[in-house]
Each structure stands twice: as C-alpha cells, then as structure tokens.
Amino acid sequence: MTVYQRSSSLFQEANKVIPGGVNSPVRAFKSVGGTPVFVKEAKGAYLYTEDEHRLIDYISSWGPLLFGHAYLPVLAAVTDRAKKGTSFGIPTELETQLAQKVVSMVPNVDKVRFVNSGTEACMSGVRLARGFTGREKLIKFAGCYHGHSDAFLIQAGSGAVTFGSPNSPGVTTGTAKDTLLAEYNNLESVKTLIDANPEQIAAVIVEPIAGNMGCIIPAEGFLEGLRELCDANGILLLFDEVMTGFRLAAGGAQETTNVAADIVMYGKVIGGGLPVGAFAARTEIMQHLAPEGPVYQAGTLSGNPLAMAAGHAMLSAIETDNEVFSRLAHKANLLESGIHTVLSEKGIAHTINRYGSMISVHFSEEPVVNFATAAAASGPRFNSYFHHMLANGVYLPPSAFEAYFLNDALSESDIDFTIEALKSWNE
Ligand SMILES: *Cc1c(COP(=O)(O)O)cnc(C)c1O
C-alpha cells in the first residue's frame, strides 16, 4: 500500500491558511474521500509526488498539457521571454502573433480577445452576446460547466421553464432569473425555453462535447439542431471550447462536428499550461467589444507575455505536428478497450464514453447522455476505483464527473501499466 505521509502533512498545513487546503475544489478529493497528493515536479507523462511516488497522469493539468509535462518548446519560450520582462500592460507583438495563429487554425473567427482563464472567457463571451443582441437571458445545459462566474452557477429552479435558481450561496436570485436550464442532448427542452421567452434570449451556451459530467457525446443532430434554433430566433450560439479547443483538432469541436458557433471560448490548451483564456468571433460581433465598441471588458494581465509565449509555442507545435490529435485518440482508444476488457471480465457494469482523446468511465450499464444519467452512474464504486488506481501509480481525475485528459507523452506501455493496475482492483 502506497503511503502519502508527506502529502498528508502538507495538506494539513495548507488547510490552516487556504480554505479546504486547495485553490480549486476538485483537488481536495472531497468526492472520492481521502487526502490529496502534493506534486513536487512532473515530466512527460509522469507526476512525482512530495512522497517520491511516480504517478501516470491522466489529467494533464485538466487539459492544457497536450504534449505532457515540462514540454521543452513551451519551457524554452517561457524562459526566453521571462528574461525580457514578465508583464508590461502595454501592447506586445506576441499578442498579435498568438491571435493570428488562432484565427488561422479556427474556422469562422476573425478576431480574438485574450483573458486569463476559461471562466473569464465564458463570462465575457456571454456579456458580448448580450451586448450584441440587446437581450438579457441565457440558456445553458444542466451539467455543462462554463467556469465559476455567477451566471453559470445555476440549477433548474422549481419554475424551471421560466427561470433557474442559484446553486451556490452568493449567487443572487436576480442573476439566476436570467439563466435558463435545458437538458443536454434534448432539443425539445431548448425549444420549450425559447418559446416561453420570445425575443428575450441572447445566447445558448454549450460544451459541444461535454466534459464536465464525465465525457458526454452530442447526439446525432443535437448541435445542428441548436444552430437551427438559434438562427430561427435571433440567438447567438456560443461554443465553450475551453476543453475541446486545440485538443480534439486544430479547429476544435467546430472542426470535428462541422457546426459553426457565433462566439467561441477557449482556455486550457491555448495557454500551454500558463493562465490564458480567449474568446473569438467574426468581426461583426467582436467590433462591439471595447475599445472598438461599447461592451466593456479588460484585464491588467491579459495578453501577458509569458502566457502568450507559452500559448504560441503550444499552437505552433500543434500546427507542425497535426498528427498529435490522431495519436491521442489512438491512445485513448487503447485505454478504452483495455478498461472495457478488464471491467467486463470482472462483471462490473460500466459505460465508457469517448470522443477523440476525451474519455470517461461510468459505473452504469445505462447510456450516459446527460447530467441525470451521469449522476446516476457515480457513487462509491467510482471512489474505490479511483483510490485503487492511485495506490497503484495512476492518477485519474478525482471525481466521477470529470473526463480524463491524455497527453502525447503517454506511451503504450504506460497504458499497459494502467490496465495491469486495474486488473488487481477488488471492488
Ligand atoms: C475548465 C473549463 C472552464 C473554466 O476554465 P478555468 O480556466 O478553470 O476558469 C470553462 N469551461 C469548460 C468547458 C471547462 O472545461
């Protein structure tokens, strides 16, 4: 049995000065139990903990590290830039260079605004949609995550058809009434909300491939149907590609699904492991943004040179090695079939959802297609699975509601090691 003594004592110290000991809740292992491991360093596919254990990493910093940890081109770009000054609050050529890369790789966007996180990107994308349409309401899907800004921390209220209710203290009912909750993969639920709120809805925001309730694949016609409903009702379609952007393909889910959004939000891979978010759209929409237009948005560290350098190195690497996406999908496929075989041999009910390199394992035989079915498939069995894998050198996402993120440093023998580790699981 692996002992994480130093991690445990570091966690105790952290708890004295940081709420819950962490700066983002999922890291605290609340949903799987136990205490989190502390990382000392990481290289390629491996994390090395403060307890000197090596773990194969299946979260890759929750997505950004497409080529693995301490990827040399990103490291070189960042260290090089750091010597020239770390922040100016004055324009640099780097910002233009990264924006040019995004515009060249992503279909149907002309202009990009950089921010510091996916949360900021989604928050600002919605504000821009409201400013552009002159409407106030927003449709989101239960189980889709768009960061922690107030307008997204909403659950279905009792009058679900008319408005949502806050799902965190501190979110006001005033904010909640402008966010309407629909069900993922259910076009009818969207249509009902649109019909009940004629000419009031500014935007439909969606994770084109959902990754925050495990991985959930859009049903045939779902995204196309959203596009049609938006077009027919003067609503902007917002794709939250914070997870999928530059992970599924250079053009993200817009490219793989062949559905075009009006505003696209990025985060994670676009920063190569540094804090970067972005939102992008065609000129007609982006020209509404300050200072060109009236919709306000700003940031002291937005377009930070280290972050831009990291993002530029990452997107350049993707551009020169476009095969990375199919390699990642191949590795995810190996993982999927390995896990499926072992769980089947053990007679454990499971559903594995995979789209490219996004993958998640649900302990249920029912198809997992939306938040309700994902919630029904979580629970104690997942926790036992998670802790068994951790004790055997594999770091999985510490929550049944998170997708795995593979990186290209992961080798086929790492995947074999992972499958071997699963074989000794006694649930
Ligand atoms: C991670 C994530 C966000 C939030 O990004 P942060 O950088 O954590 O603020 C938003 N949307 C999706 C789909 C995400 O996966």
Coordinates of C-alpha atoms and ligand atoms in Angstrom, one line a residue:
M1 CA 0.0 0.0 0.0
T2 CA 1.4 3.4 -1.0
V3 CA 1.9 5.9 1.8
Y4 CA 1.4 9.6 1.2
Q5 CA 2.7 10.8 4.6
R6 CA 4.4 14.0 3.4
S7 CA 1.4 14.9 1.2
S8 CA -0.9 14.4 4.2
S9 CA 1.1 16.7 6.4
L10 CA 1.4 19.3 3.6
F11 CA -2.4 19.2 3.2
Q12 CA -2.8 19.8 7.0
E13 CA -0.5 22.9 6.8
A14 CA -2.4 24.1 3.7
N15 CA -5.7 23.8 5.4
K16 CA -4.6 26.3 8.1
V17 CA -4.1 29.1 5.5
I18 CA -6.1 28.1 2.4
P19 CA -9.8 27.2 2.6
G20 CA -10.0 23.4 2.3
G21 CA -6.3 23.4 1.6
V22 CA -6.7 24.0 -2.1
N23 CA -7.2 26.7 -4.7
S24 CA -9.8 24.8 -6.7
P25 CA -12.3 22.5 -5.0
V26 CA -11.9 19.3 -7.1
R27 CA -8.2 19.0 -6.0
A28 CA -9.3 18.3 -2.4
F29 CA -10.6 14.8 -3.1
K30 CA -13.9 15.6 -1.4
S31 CA -15.9 13.5 -3.8
V32 CA -13.6 10.4 -3.6
G33 CA -12.5 10.8 0.0
G34 CA -9.0 10.7 1.4
T35 CA -6.4 13.4 1.2
P36 CA -4.9 14.8 -1.9
V37 CA -1.4 14.1 -3.1
F38 CA 1.0 17.0 -3.4
V39 CA 3.1 17.3 -6.6
K40 CA 6.8 18.1 -6.4
E41 CA 7.5 18.0 -10.1
A42 CA 6.4 16.4 -13.3
K43 CA 8.0 15.4 -16.6
G44 CA 6.3 13.9 -19.7
A45 CA 3.5 11.6 -18.7
Y46 CA 4.5 11.4 -15.0
L47 CA 3.9 13.2 -11.8
Y48 CA 6.3 12.9 -9.0
T49 CA 4.7 13.5 -5.6
E50 CA 6.2 15.0 -2.5
D51 CA 6.4 11.5 -1.2
E52 CA 8.6 10.5 -4.1
H53 CA 6.0 8.3 -5.8
R54 CA 5.7 8.3 -9.5
L55 CA 2.2 8.5 -11.0
I56 CA 1.0 8.2 -14.6
D57 CA -1.0 11.4 -15.1
Y58 CA -4.4 11.2 -16.7
I59 CA -5.4 14.8 -16.1
S60 CA -2.6 16.8 -17.7
S61 CA -3.4 19.9 -15.6
W62 CA -7.0 19.4 -16.6
G63 CA -6.3 19.6 -20.2
P64 CA -3.6 22.2 -21.1
L65 CA -0.6 19.9 -21.4
L66 CA -1.3 18.3 -24.8
F67 CA 2.3 17.1 -25.2
G68 CA 2.9 16.3 -21.5
H69 CA 4.6 18.0 -18.6
A70 CA 7.6 20.3 -18.9
Y71 CA 7.4 20.2 -22.7
L72 CA 10.6 21.6 -24.0
P73 CA 9.3 24.1 -26.7
V74 CA 7.0 25.7 -24.2
L75 CA 9.7 25.8 -21.5
A76 CA 12.1 27.4 -23.8
A77 CA 9.6 30.0 -25.0
V78 CA 8.6 30.9 -21.4
T79 CA 12.2 31.1 -20.0
D80 CA 13.3 33.1 -23.0
R81 CA 10.5 35.6 -22.6
A82 CA 10.9 35.9 -18.8
K83 CA 14.4 37.3 -19.2
K84 CA 12.9 40.2 -21.2
G85 CA 10.4 41.2 -18.6
T86 CA 7.3 39.5 -17.2
S87 CA 4.5 42.0 -17.7
F88 CA 4.1 45.4 -19.2
G89 CA 0.4 46.3 -19.5
I90 CA 1.4 47.8 -22.9
P91 CA 0.9 46.0 -26.2
T92 CA 3.4 43.4 -27.4
E93 CA 3.8 41.8 -30.9
L94 CA 3.3 38.4 -29.2
E95 CA -0.4 39.1 -28.7
T96 CA -0.9 39.6 -32.4
Q97 CA 1.1 36.6 -33.2
L98 CA -1.0 34.3 -31.0
A99 CA -4.2 35.9 -32.3
Q100 CA -3.0 35.3 -35.9
K101 CA -2.4 31.6 -35.0
V102 CA -5.9 31.2 -33.5
V103 CA -7.5 32.9 -36.5
S104 CA -5.6 30.7 -38.9
M105 CA -6.4 27.5 -37.1
V106 CA -10.0 28.1 -36.1
P107 CA -12.9 28.2 -38.7
N108 CA -15.1 31.3 -38.8
V109 CA -13.4 33.6 -36.4
D110 CA -11.8 36.9 -37.4
K111 CA -10.8 38.4 -34.1
V112 CA -9.7 37.2 -30.7
R113 CA -9.6 38.8 -27.2
F114 CA -7.2 37.2 -24.7
V115 CA -8.1 36.9 -21.0
N116 CA -6.6 34.9 -18.1
S117 CA -8.9 31.9 -17.6
G118 CA -11.8 29.9 -19.1
T119 CA -14.1 31.4 -16.6
E120 CA -13.3 34.9 -17.8
A121 CA -13.6 33.9 -21.4
C122 CA -17.2 32.5 -20.9
M123 CA -18.3 35.3 -18.7
S124 CA -17.1 37.8 -21.3
G125 CA -18.5 35.9 -24.2
V126 CA -21.9 36.0 -22.7
R127 CA -21.7 39.7 -22.0
L128 CA -20.7 40.3 -25.6
A129 CA -23.6 38.2 -26.8
R130 CA -26.0 40.2 -24.6
G131 CA -24.5 43.5 -25.8
F132 CA -24.7 42.4 -29.5
T133 CA -28.3 41.1 -29.3
G134 CA -29.7 43.6 -26.8
R135 CA -31.3 40.7 -24.9
E136 CA -30.7 39.5 -21.4
K137 CA -31.5 35.8 -21.0
L138 CA -29.1 32.9 -21.4
I139 CA -29.8 29.2 -22.0
K140 CA -27.3 26.7 -20.5
F141 CA -27.4 23.0 -20.1
A142 CA -27.5 21.1 -16.8
G143 CA -24.1 19.5 -16.2
C144 CA -22.2 21.8 -18.6
Y145 CA -19.5 23.8 -16.8
H146 CA -18.5 27.3 -18.0
G147 CA -16.4 28.4 -15.1
H148 CA -17.5 29.9 -11.8
S149 CA -19.0 33.2 -12.7
D150 CA -22.4 33.9 -11.2
A151 CA -24.5 33.5 -14.4
F152 CA -23.4 29.8 -14.7
L153 CA -23.8 28.7 -11.1
I154 CA -27.4 28.0 -11.7
Q155 CA -29.6 24.9 -11.3
A156 CA -33.1 24.2 -12.5
G157 CA -35.5 26.1 -10.3
S158 CA -39.0 25.0 -9.4
G159 CA -40.3 27.0 -12.3
A160 CA -37.6 25.5 -14.5
V161 CA -39.3 26.6 -17.7
T162 CA -39.2 30.2 -16.8
F163 CA -36.0 30.6 -14.7
G164 CA -33.2 28.9 -12.8
S165 CA -32.2 29.2 -9.2
P166 CA -28.7 29.7 -7.6
N167 CA -26.7 26.6 -6.9
S168 CA -24.2 28.4 -4.7
P169 CA -24.8 30.8 -1.9
G170 CA -23.6 34.2 -3.0
V171 CA -25.3 34.0 -6.4
T172 CA -28.3 36.3 -6.4
T173 CA -31.8 35.3 -7.5
G174 CA -31.7 38.4 -9.7
T175 CA -28.8 36.8 -11.6
A176 CA -30.4 33.4 -11.6
K177 CA -33.5 34.5 -13.2
D178 CA -31.7 35.3 -16.4
T179 CA -30.2 31.8 -16.8
L180 CA -32.5 29.1 -18.2
L181 CA -31.6 25.4 -17.8
A182 CA -32.0 23.0 -20.6
E183 CA -31.1 19.3 -20.8
Y184 CA -28.1 18.2 -22.8
N185 CA -29.0 16.2 -25.9
N186 CA -32.6 17.3 -25.7
L187 CA -33.5 19.8 -28.3
E188 CA -37.1 19.9 -27.2
S189 CA -36.1 21.3 -23.8
V190 CA -34.3 24.1 -25.6
K191 CA -37.3 24.8 -27.9
T192 CA -39.6 25.0 -24.8
L193 CA -37.4 27.6 -23.2
I194 CA -37.2 29.7 -26.4
D195 CA -41.0 29.5 -26.9
A196 CA -41.6 30.6 -23.3
N197 CA -39.2 33.6 -23.6
P198 CA -39.8 35.0 -27.0
E199 CA -37.1 37.5 -28.2
Q200 CA -35.5 37.5 -24.8
I201 CA -32.7 35.0 -25.2
A202 CA -29.3 36.4 -26.2
A203 CA -27.3 33.2 -26.2
V204 CA -27.3 29.4 -26.0
I205 CA -24.0 28.3 -24.4
V206 CA -22.9 24.7 -24.7
E207 CA -19.9 22.4 -24.4
P208 CA -20.0 21.0 -27.9
I209 CA -18.6 17.7 -26.5
A210 CA -19.4 17.8 -22.8
G211 CA -16.5 17.1 -20.4
N212 CA -17.6 18.2 -17.0
M213 CA -20.2 15.5 -16.3
G214 CA -17.7 12.9 -17.5
C215 CA -17.4 12.9 -21.3
I216 CA -20.8 13.1 -23.0
I217 CA -21.1 13.0 -26.7
P218 CA -23.6 15.1 -28.6
A219 CA -26.3 13.0 -30.1
E220 CA -26.7 13.0 -33.9
G221 CA -28.3 16.3 -34.9
F222 CA -28.1 17.9 -31.4
L223 CA -25.6 20.6 -32.3
E224 CA -27.0 21.1 -35.8
G225 CA -30.5 21.5 -34.1
L226 CA -29.1 24.1 -31.7
R227 CA -27.7 26.0 -34.7
E228 CA -31.0 26.0 -36.4
L229 CA -33.0 27.0 -33.3
C230 CA -30.5 29.9 -32.8
D231 CA -30.7 31.1 -36.4
A232 CA -34.5 30.9 -36.4
N233 CA -34.8 33.0 -33.2
G234 CA -32.0 35.6 -33.5
I235 CA -30.0 33.9 -30.7
L236 CA -26.2 33.6 -30.7
L237 CA -24.7 30.1 -30.4
L238 CA -21.8 30.0 -28.0
F239 CA -19.4 27.0 -28.0
D240 CA -17.4 26.7 -24.9
E241 CA -14.3 25.1 -26.3
V242 CA -12.2 25.6 -23.2
M243 CA -11.8 21.8 -23.0
T244 CA -12.2 20.8 -26.6
G245 CA -10.3 23.7 -28.3
F246 CA -6.9 22.6 -29.7
R247 CA -7.5 19.2 -28.0
L248 CA -9.8 17.5 -30.5
A249 CA -8.4 19.2 -33.6
A250 CA -6.7 22.4 -34.5
G251 CA -10.1 23.8 -35.2
G252 CA -11.6 22.2 -32.1
A253 CA -15.1 20.8 -32.0
Q254 CA -16.2 23.3 -34.6
E255 CA -14.0 21.3 -37.0
T256 CA -14.8 17.8 -35.8
T257 CA -18.6 18.3 -35.7
N258 CA -18.7 20.7 -38.6
V259 CA -21.1 23.0 -36.7
A260 CA -20.1 26.7 -36.6
A261 CA -20.7 28.8 -33.5
D262 CA -21.1 32.5 -33.3
I263 CA -18.7 33.1 -30.3
V264 CA -16.1 30.5 -29.3
M265 CA -14.4 30.4 -25.9
Y266 CA -11.0 29.0 -25.2
G267 CA -8.8 28.1 -22.3
K268 CA -6.6 25.2 -21.2
V269 CA -4.5 24.1 -24.3
I270 CA -4.4 27.7 -25.7
G271 CA -2.1 28.7 -22.8
G272 CA 0.2 25.7 -22.9
G273 CA 0.0 25.4 -19.1
L274 CA 0.0 29.1 -18.3
P275 CA -3.1 31.1 -17.4
V276 CA -4.8 32.0 -20.8
G277 CA -8.4 32.2 -21.9
A278 CA -9.8 33.7 -25.1
F279 CA -13.0 34.4 -26.9
A280 CA -13.3 34.8 -30.6
A281 CA -15.9 35.6 -33.2
R282 CA -16.4 37.2 -36.6
T283 CA -15.7 40.9 -36.9
E284 CA -19.4 41.9 -36.9
I285 CA -19.7 40.6 -33.3
M286 CA -16.2 41.4 -32.0
Q287 CA -16.4 45.0 -33.0
H288 CA -19.0 45.5 -30.2
L289 CA -16.1 45.0 -27.7
A290 CA -14.3 47.9 -26.0
P291 CA -12.4 49.9 -27.1
E292 CA -13.9 49.4 -30.6
G293 CA -17.5 49.2 -29.3
P294 CA -19.5 49.7 -26.1
V295 CA -19.3 46.3 -24.4
Y296 CA -16.7 46.6 -21.6
Q297 CA -14.0 44.0 -20.9
A298 CA -10.5 44.5 -19.6
G299 CA -7.6 42.8 -17.8
T300 CA -4.3 44.0 -16.2
L301 CA -2.5 40.8 -17.0
S302 CA -4.5 39.9 -20.2
G303 CA -2.1 39.1 -23.0
N304 CA 0.7 38.6 -20.5
P305 CA 3.9 38.0 -22.5
L306 CA 4.9 34.7 -20.7
A307 CA 1.4 33.4 -21.2
M308 CA 1.3 34.4 -24.9
A309 CA 4.8 32.9 -25.5
A310 CA 3.6 29.6 -23.9
G311 CA 0.4 29.6 -26.0
H312 CA 2.3 30.5 -29.2
A313 CA 4.8 27.6 -28.6
M314 CA 1.9 25.2 -28.0
L315 CA -0.2 26.2 -31.0
S316 CA 3.0 26.2 -33.2
A317 CA 3.7 22.6 -32.0
I318 CA 0.2 21.6 -32.9
E319 CA 0.5 23.2 -36.3
T320 CA 3.7 21.4 -37.2
D321 CA 2.5 18.1 -35.8
N322 CA -1.2 17.9 -36.7
E323 CA -0.9 14.1 -36.2
V324 CA -0.9 14.6 -32.4
F325 CA -4.7 14.5 -32.4
S326 CA -5.0 11.1 -34.0
R327 CA -2.1 9.8 -31.8
L328 CA -4.0 10.9 -28.7
A329 CA -7.3 9.4 -30.0
H330 CA -5.4 6.2 -30.7
K331 CA -4.0 6.1 -27.1
A332 CA -7.5 6.9 -25.7
N333 CA -8.9 4.1 -27.8
L334 CA -6.3 1.6 -26.4
L335 CA -7.2 2.8 -22.9
E336 CA -10.9 2.4 -23.6
S337 CA -10.6 -1.1 -24.9
G338 CA -8.2 -2.2 -22.1
I339 CA -10.5 -0.9 -19.3
H340 CA -13.6 -2.3 -21.0
T341 CA -12.0 -5.8 -21.2
V342 CA -10.9 -5.8 -17.6
L343 CA -14.2 -4.5 -16.2
S344 CA -16.1 -7.0 -18.4
E345 CA -14.0 -9.9 -17.1
K346 CA -14.8 -8.7 -13.6
G347 CA -18.5 -8.5 -14.4
I348 CA -18.6 -4.8 -13.4
A349 CA -21.4 -2.8 -15.1
H350 CA -19.9 0.2 -16.9
T351 CA -20.2 2.6 -19.8
I352 CA -17.2 4.2 -21.4
N353 CA -17.8 7.4 -23.3
R354 CA -15.0 8.5 -25.6
Y355 CA -14.7 11.3 -28.2
G356 CA -11.1 11.6 -29.6
S357 CA -8.8 11.8 -26.6
M358 CA -11.7 12.8 -24.2
I359 CA -12.8 9.7 -22.2
S360 CA -14.6 8.8 -19.0
V361 CA -15.7 5.6 -17.3
H362 CA -19.2 5.5 -15.7
F363 CA -20.2 2.6 -13.5
S364 CA -23.6 2.0 -15.0
E365 CA -25.0 0.0 -17.9
E366 CA -27.4 2.7 -18.9
P367 CA -26.2 5.0 -21.7
V368 CA -24.8 8.2 -20.1
V369 CA -26.1 11.0 -22.3
N370 CA -26.9 13.9 -19.9
F371 CA -26.5 15.1 -16.3
A372 CA -29.2 12.9 -14.9
T373 CA -27.7 9.7 -16.3
A374 CA -24.2 10.8 -15.3
A375 CA -25.3 11.5 -11.8
A376 CA -26.9 8.1 -11.6
A377 CA -23.6 6.4 -12.6
S378 CA -21.4 8.0 -9.9
G379 CA -21.0 6.9 -6.3
P380 CA -18.9 4.6 -4.0
R381 CA -17.7 2.3 -6.8
F382 CA -16.0 5.2 -8.5
N383 CA -14.2 6.1 -5.3
S384 CA -12.9 2.6 -4.8
Y385 CA -11.7 2.5 -8.4
F386 CA -10.0 5.9 -8.1
H387 CA -8.2 5.0 -4.9
H388 CA -7.1 1.6 -6.2
M389 CA -5.6 3.2 -9.2
L390 CA -3.9 5.9 -7.2
A391 CA -2.4 3.3 -4.9
N392 CA -1.0 1.6 -7.9
G393 CA 0.6 4.5 -9.6
V394 CA -2.1 6.0 -11.7
Y395 CA -3.6 9.5 -11.2
L396 CA -7.2 9.6 -12.5
P397 CA -9.5 12.6 -12.2
P398 CA -10.6 12.6 -8.6
S399 CA -14.3 12.9 -9.5
A400 CA -16.8 10.8 -11.5
F401 CA -17.9 14.0 -13.2
E402 CA -14.5 14.7 -14.8
A403 CA -13.2 13.5 -18.1
Y404 CA -9.6 12.1 -18.4
F405 CA -7.1 14.1 -20.4
L406 CA -4.4 12.2 -22.2
N407 CA -1.2 13.7 -23.3
D408 CA 1.1 12.7 -26.0
A409 CA 4.0 11.8 -23.7
L410 CA 1.9 8.9 -22.5
S411 CA 3.3 5.7 -24.1
E412 CA 1.6 2.4 -25.0
S413 CA 3.5 0.8 -22.1
D414 CA 2.1 3.4 -19.7
I415 CA -1.3 2.4 -20.9
D416 CA -0.5 -1.3 -20.4
F417 CA 0.7 -0.4 -16.9
T418 CA -2.6 1.3 -16.3
I419 CA -4.6 -1.7 -17.5
E420 CA -2.5 -4.0 -15.4
A421 CA -3.1 -1.9 -12.3
L422 CA -6.9 -2.1 -12.9
K423 CA -6.7 -6.0 -13.0
S424 CA -5.9 -6.1 -9.3
W425 CA -8.9 -4.0 -8.3
N426 CA -11.2 -5.7 -5.8
E427 CA -14.2 -3.5 -5.8
Ligands
LIG1 C1 -12.2 24.3 -17.4 C2 -13.4 24.8 -18.0 C3 -13.8 26.1 -17.9 C4 -13.2 27.1 -16.9 O1 -11.9 27.4 -17.1 P1 -11.0 28.0 -16.0 O2 -9.7 28.3 -16.6 O3 -10.9 26.9 -14.9 O4 -11.6 29.2 -15.4 C5 -14.9 26.5 -18.6 N1 -15.5 25.7 -19.5 C6 -15.1 24.5 -19.7 C7 -15.8 23.6 -20.7 C8 -14.0 23.9 -18.9 O5 -13.7 22.7 -19.1

